[in-house]
Short mmCIF file of C-alpha atoms in Angstrom, two decimals:
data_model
loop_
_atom_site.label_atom_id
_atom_site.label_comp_id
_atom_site.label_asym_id
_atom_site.label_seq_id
_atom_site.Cartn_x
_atom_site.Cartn_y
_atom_site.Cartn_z
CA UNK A 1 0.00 0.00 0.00
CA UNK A 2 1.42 3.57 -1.20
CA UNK A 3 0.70 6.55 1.39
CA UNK A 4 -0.10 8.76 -0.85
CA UNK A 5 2.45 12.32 -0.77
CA UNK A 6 -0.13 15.92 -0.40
CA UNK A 7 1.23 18.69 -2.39
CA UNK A 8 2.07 21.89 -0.68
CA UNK A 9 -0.76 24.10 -1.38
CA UNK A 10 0.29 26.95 0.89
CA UNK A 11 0.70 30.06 -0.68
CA UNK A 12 5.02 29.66 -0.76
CA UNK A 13 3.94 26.16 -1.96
CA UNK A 14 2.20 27.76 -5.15
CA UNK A 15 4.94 30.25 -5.47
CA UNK A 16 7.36 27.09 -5.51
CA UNK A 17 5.48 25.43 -7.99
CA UNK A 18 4.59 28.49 -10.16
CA UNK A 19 8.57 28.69 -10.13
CA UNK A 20 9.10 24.80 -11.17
CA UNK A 21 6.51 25.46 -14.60
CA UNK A 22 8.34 28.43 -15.42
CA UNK A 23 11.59 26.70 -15.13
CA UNK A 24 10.39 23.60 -17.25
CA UNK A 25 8.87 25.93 -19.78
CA UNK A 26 5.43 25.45 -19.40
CA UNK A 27 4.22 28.93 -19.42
CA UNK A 28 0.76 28.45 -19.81
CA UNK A 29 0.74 26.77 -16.91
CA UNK A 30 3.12 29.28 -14.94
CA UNK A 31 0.81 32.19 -15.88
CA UNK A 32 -2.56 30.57 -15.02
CA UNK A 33 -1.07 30.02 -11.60
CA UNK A 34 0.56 33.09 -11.11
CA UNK A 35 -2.99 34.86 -12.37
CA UNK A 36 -4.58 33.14 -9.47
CA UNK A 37 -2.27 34.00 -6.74
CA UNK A 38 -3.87 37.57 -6.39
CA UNK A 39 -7.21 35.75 -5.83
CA UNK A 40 -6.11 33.86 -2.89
CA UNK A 41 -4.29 36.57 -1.50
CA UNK A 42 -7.81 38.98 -1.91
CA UNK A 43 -9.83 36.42 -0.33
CA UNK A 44 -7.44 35.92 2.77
CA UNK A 45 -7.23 39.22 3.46
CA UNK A 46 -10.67 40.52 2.80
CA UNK A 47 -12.81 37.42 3.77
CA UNK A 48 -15.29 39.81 5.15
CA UNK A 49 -15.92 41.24 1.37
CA UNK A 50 -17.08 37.77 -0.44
CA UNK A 51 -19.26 39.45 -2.89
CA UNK A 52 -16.04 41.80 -4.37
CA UNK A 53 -13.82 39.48 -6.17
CA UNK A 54 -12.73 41.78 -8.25
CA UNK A 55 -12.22 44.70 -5.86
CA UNK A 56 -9.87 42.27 -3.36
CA UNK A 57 -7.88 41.10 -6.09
CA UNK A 58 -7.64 44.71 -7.60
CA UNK A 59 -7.00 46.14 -4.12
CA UNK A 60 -4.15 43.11 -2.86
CA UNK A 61 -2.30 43.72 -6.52
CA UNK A 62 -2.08 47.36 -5.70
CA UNK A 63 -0.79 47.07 -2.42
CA UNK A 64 1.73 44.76 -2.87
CA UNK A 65 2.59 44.64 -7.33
CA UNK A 66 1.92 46.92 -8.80
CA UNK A 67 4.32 49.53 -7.38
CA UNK A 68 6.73 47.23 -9.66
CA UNK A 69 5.18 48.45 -13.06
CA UNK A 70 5.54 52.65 -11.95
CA UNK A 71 4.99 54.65 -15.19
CA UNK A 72 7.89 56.80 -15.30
CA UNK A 73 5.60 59.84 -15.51
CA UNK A 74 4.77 59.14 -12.21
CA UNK A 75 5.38 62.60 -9.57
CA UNK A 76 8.59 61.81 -6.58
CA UNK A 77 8.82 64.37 -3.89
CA UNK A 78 11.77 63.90 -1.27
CA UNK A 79 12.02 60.21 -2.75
CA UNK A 80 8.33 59.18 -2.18
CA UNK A 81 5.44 58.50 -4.76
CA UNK A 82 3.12 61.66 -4.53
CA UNK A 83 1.05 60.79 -7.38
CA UNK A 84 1.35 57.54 -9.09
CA UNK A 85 0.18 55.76 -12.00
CA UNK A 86 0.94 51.94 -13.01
CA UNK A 87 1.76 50.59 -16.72
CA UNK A 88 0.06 47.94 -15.14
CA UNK A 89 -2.40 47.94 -13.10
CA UNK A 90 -4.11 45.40 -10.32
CA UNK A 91 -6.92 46.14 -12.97
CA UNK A 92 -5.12 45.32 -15.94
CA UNK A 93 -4.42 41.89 -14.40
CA UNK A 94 -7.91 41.66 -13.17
CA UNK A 95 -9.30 41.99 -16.53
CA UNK A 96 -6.00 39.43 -18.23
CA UNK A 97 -6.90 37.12 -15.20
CA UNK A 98 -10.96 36.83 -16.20
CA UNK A 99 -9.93 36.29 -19.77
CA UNK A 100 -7.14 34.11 -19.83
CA UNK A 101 -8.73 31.82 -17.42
CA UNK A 102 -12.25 31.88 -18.74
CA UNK A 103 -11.82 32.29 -22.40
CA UNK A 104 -7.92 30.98 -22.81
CA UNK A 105 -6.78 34.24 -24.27
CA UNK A 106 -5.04 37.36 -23.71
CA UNK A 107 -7.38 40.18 -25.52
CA UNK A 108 -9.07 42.26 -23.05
CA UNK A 109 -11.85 44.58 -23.61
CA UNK A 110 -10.74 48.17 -22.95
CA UNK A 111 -13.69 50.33 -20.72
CA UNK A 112 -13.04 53.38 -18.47
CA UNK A 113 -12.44 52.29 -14.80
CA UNK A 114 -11.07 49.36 -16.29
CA UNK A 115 -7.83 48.14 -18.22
CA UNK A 116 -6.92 50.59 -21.56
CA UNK A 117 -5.51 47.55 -23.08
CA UNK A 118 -7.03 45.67 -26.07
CA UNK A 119 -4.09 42.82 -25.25
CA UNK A 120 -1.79 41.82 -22.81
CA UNK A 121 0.71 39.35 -23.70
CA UNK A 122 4.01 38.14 -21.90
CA UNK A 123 7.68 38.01 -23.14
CA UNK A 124 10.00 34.97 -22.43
CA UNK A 125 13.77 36.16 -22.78
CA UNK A 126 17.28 33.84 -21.77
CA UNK A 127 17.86 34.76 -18.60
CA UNK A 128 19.76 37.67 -17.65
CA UNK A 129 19.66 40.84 -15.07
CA UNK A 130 17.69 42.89 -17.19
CA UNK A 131 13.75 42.93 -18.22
CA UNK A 132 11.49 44.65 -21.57
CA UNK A 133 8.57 45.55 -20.35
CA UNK A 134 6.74 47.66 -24.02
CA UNK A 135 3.78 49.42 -24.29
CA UNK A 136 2.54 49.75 -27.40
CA UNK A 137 -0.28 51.42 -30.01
CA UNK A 138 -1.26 50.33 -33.21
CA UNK A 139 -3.78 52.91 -35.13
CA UNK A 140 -5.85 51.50 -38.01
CA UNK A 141 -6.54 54.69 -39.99
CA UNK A 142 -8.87 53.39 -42.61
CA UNK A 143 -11.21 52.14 -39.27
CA UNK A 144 -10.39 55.02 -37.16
CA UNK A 145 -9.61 52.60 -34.47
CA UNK A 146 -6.07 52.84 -32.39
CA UNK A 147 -4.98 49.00 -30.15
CA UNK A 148 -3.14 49.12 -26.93
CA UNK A 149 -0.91 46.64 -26.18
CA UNK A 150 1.23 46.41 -23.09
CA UNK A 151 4.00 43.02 -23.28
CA UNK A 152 5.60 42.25 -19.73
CA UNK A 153 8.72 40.06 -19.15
CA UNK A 154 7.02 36.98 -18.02
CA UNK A 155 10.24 36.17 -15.45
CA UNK A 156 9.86 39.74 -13.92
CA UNK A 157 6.27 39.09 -13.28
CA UNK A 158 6.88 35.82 -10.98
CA UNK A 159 9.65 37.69 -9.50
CA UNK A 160 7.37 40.55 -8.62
CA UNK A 161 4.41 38.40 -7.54
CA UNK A 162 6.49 36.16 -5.44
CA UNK A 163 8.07 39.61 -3.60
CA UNK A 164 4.29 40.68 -3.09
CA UNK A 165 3.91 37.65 -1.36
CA UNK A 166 6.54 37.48 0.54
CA UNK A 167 5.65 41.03 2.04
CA UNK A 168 2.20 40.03 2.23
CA UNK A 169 2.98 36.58 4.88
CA UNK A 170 5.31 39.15 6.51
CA UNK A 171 2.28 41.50 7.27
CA UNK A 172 0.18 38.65 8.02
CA UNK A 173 1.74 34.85 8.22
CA UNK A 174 -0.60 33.27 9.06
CA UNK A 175 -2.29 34.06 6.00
CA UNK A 176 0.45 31.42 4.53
CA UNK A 177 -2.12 28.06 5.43
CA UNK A 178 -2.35 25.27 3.40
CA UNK A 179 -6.25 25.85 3.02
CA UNK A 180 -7.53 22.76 1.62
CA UNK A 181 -9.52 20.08 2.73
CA UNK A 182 -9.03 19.49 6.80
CA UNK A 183 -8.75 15.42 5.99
CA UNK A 184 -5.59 14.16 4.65
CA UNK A 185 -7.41 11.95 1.92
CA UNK A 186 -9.55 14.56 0.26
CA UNK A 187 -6.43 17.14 -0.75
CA UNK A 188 -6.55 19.06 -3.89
CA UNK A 189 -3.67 16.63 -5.40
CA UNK A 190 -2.35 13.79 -3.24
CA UNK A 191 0.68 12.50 -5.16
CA UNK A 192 0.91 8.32 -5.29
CA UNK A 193 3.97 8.67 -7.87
CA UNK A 194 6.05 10.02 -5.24
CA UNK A 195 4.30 8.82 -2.17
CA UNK A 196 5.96 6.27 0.64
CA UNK A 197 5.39 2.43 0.43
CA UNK A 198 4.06 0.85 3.22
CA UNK A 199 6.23 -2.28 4.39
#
């Protein structure tokens, strides 16, 4: 009989394993998780707002991302943010999150209040210290219509979420919990490949 091993699904366990897919490549799978880690976050910290999915993930990615993606236009006084304004937003990864998970692609649809991007799409480079983050705009004049594009270095991305997180389960660590089921047997995943044979 195989004792079955659980996987780690604390949040520094899905940080470890968003990590591991990015590593082996499988960015599809590295972004789905990483576009999910906001969620749990939101929820955890604003269990008392369970109607305002949007709003905790929006409000979590703000406090603890998005001060990553700073537009440059952005006002310092005495070497603090007086007025700020993101290249990307915890609304512009709201609105990549609900597509990309729901529809399987990365075209959002631009409203005021919202993102101003018509697609958001990430960049895989060799590793190396530096990142290419691009905004973009594309203007069809025959159709009078102009496309927004923002492309973000995929690696900076993890790297930014996983920092987020890390100050986040500094702030609050007990927020860290592996929050599925109570009983061993009914895990999200319970791993019999790598699991420990009973003698």
């Amino acid at each position: 009989m195989v004792i079955p091993k659980r996987v780690d699904t604390s949040l520094t366990g899905r940080i470890d394993d968003l990590e591991k897919a990015f590593a082996a490549g499988a960015y599809l799978s590295a972004i789905s998780l990483a576009l999910t880690i906001p969620d749990i976050c939101g929820d955890r910290l604003y269990p008392e707002r369970k109607n305002e999915t949007r709003r905790r993930y929006v409000d979590w990615f703000n406090a603890y991302v998005a001060f990553n993606y700073l537009d440059k236009k952005s006002l310092v006084t005495n070497g603090a943010i007086t007025t700020s304004k993101y290249y990307f937003s915890g609304e512009d990864c709201y609105q990549l999150r609900c597509v990309y998970l729901h529809q399987g692609i990365n075209a959002t649809d631009p409203k005021p209040g919202k993102t101003s991007y018509n697609l958001i799409q990430f960049r895989v480079f060799s590793s190396g210290p530096g990142s290419c983050d691009h905004i973009g705009e594309t203007t069809l004049v025959a159709a009078g219509k102009t496309t927004r594009q923002v492309d973000l270095d995929l690696m900076k991305f993890i790297r930014c979420l996983k920092s987020g997180v890390e100050q986040f389960l500094r702030e609050y660590p007990q927020m860290n919990a592996d929050n599925g089921s109570g009983n061993y047997l009914y895990g999200p995943v319970l791993d019999f490949e790598n699991g420990r044979e009973l003698p």
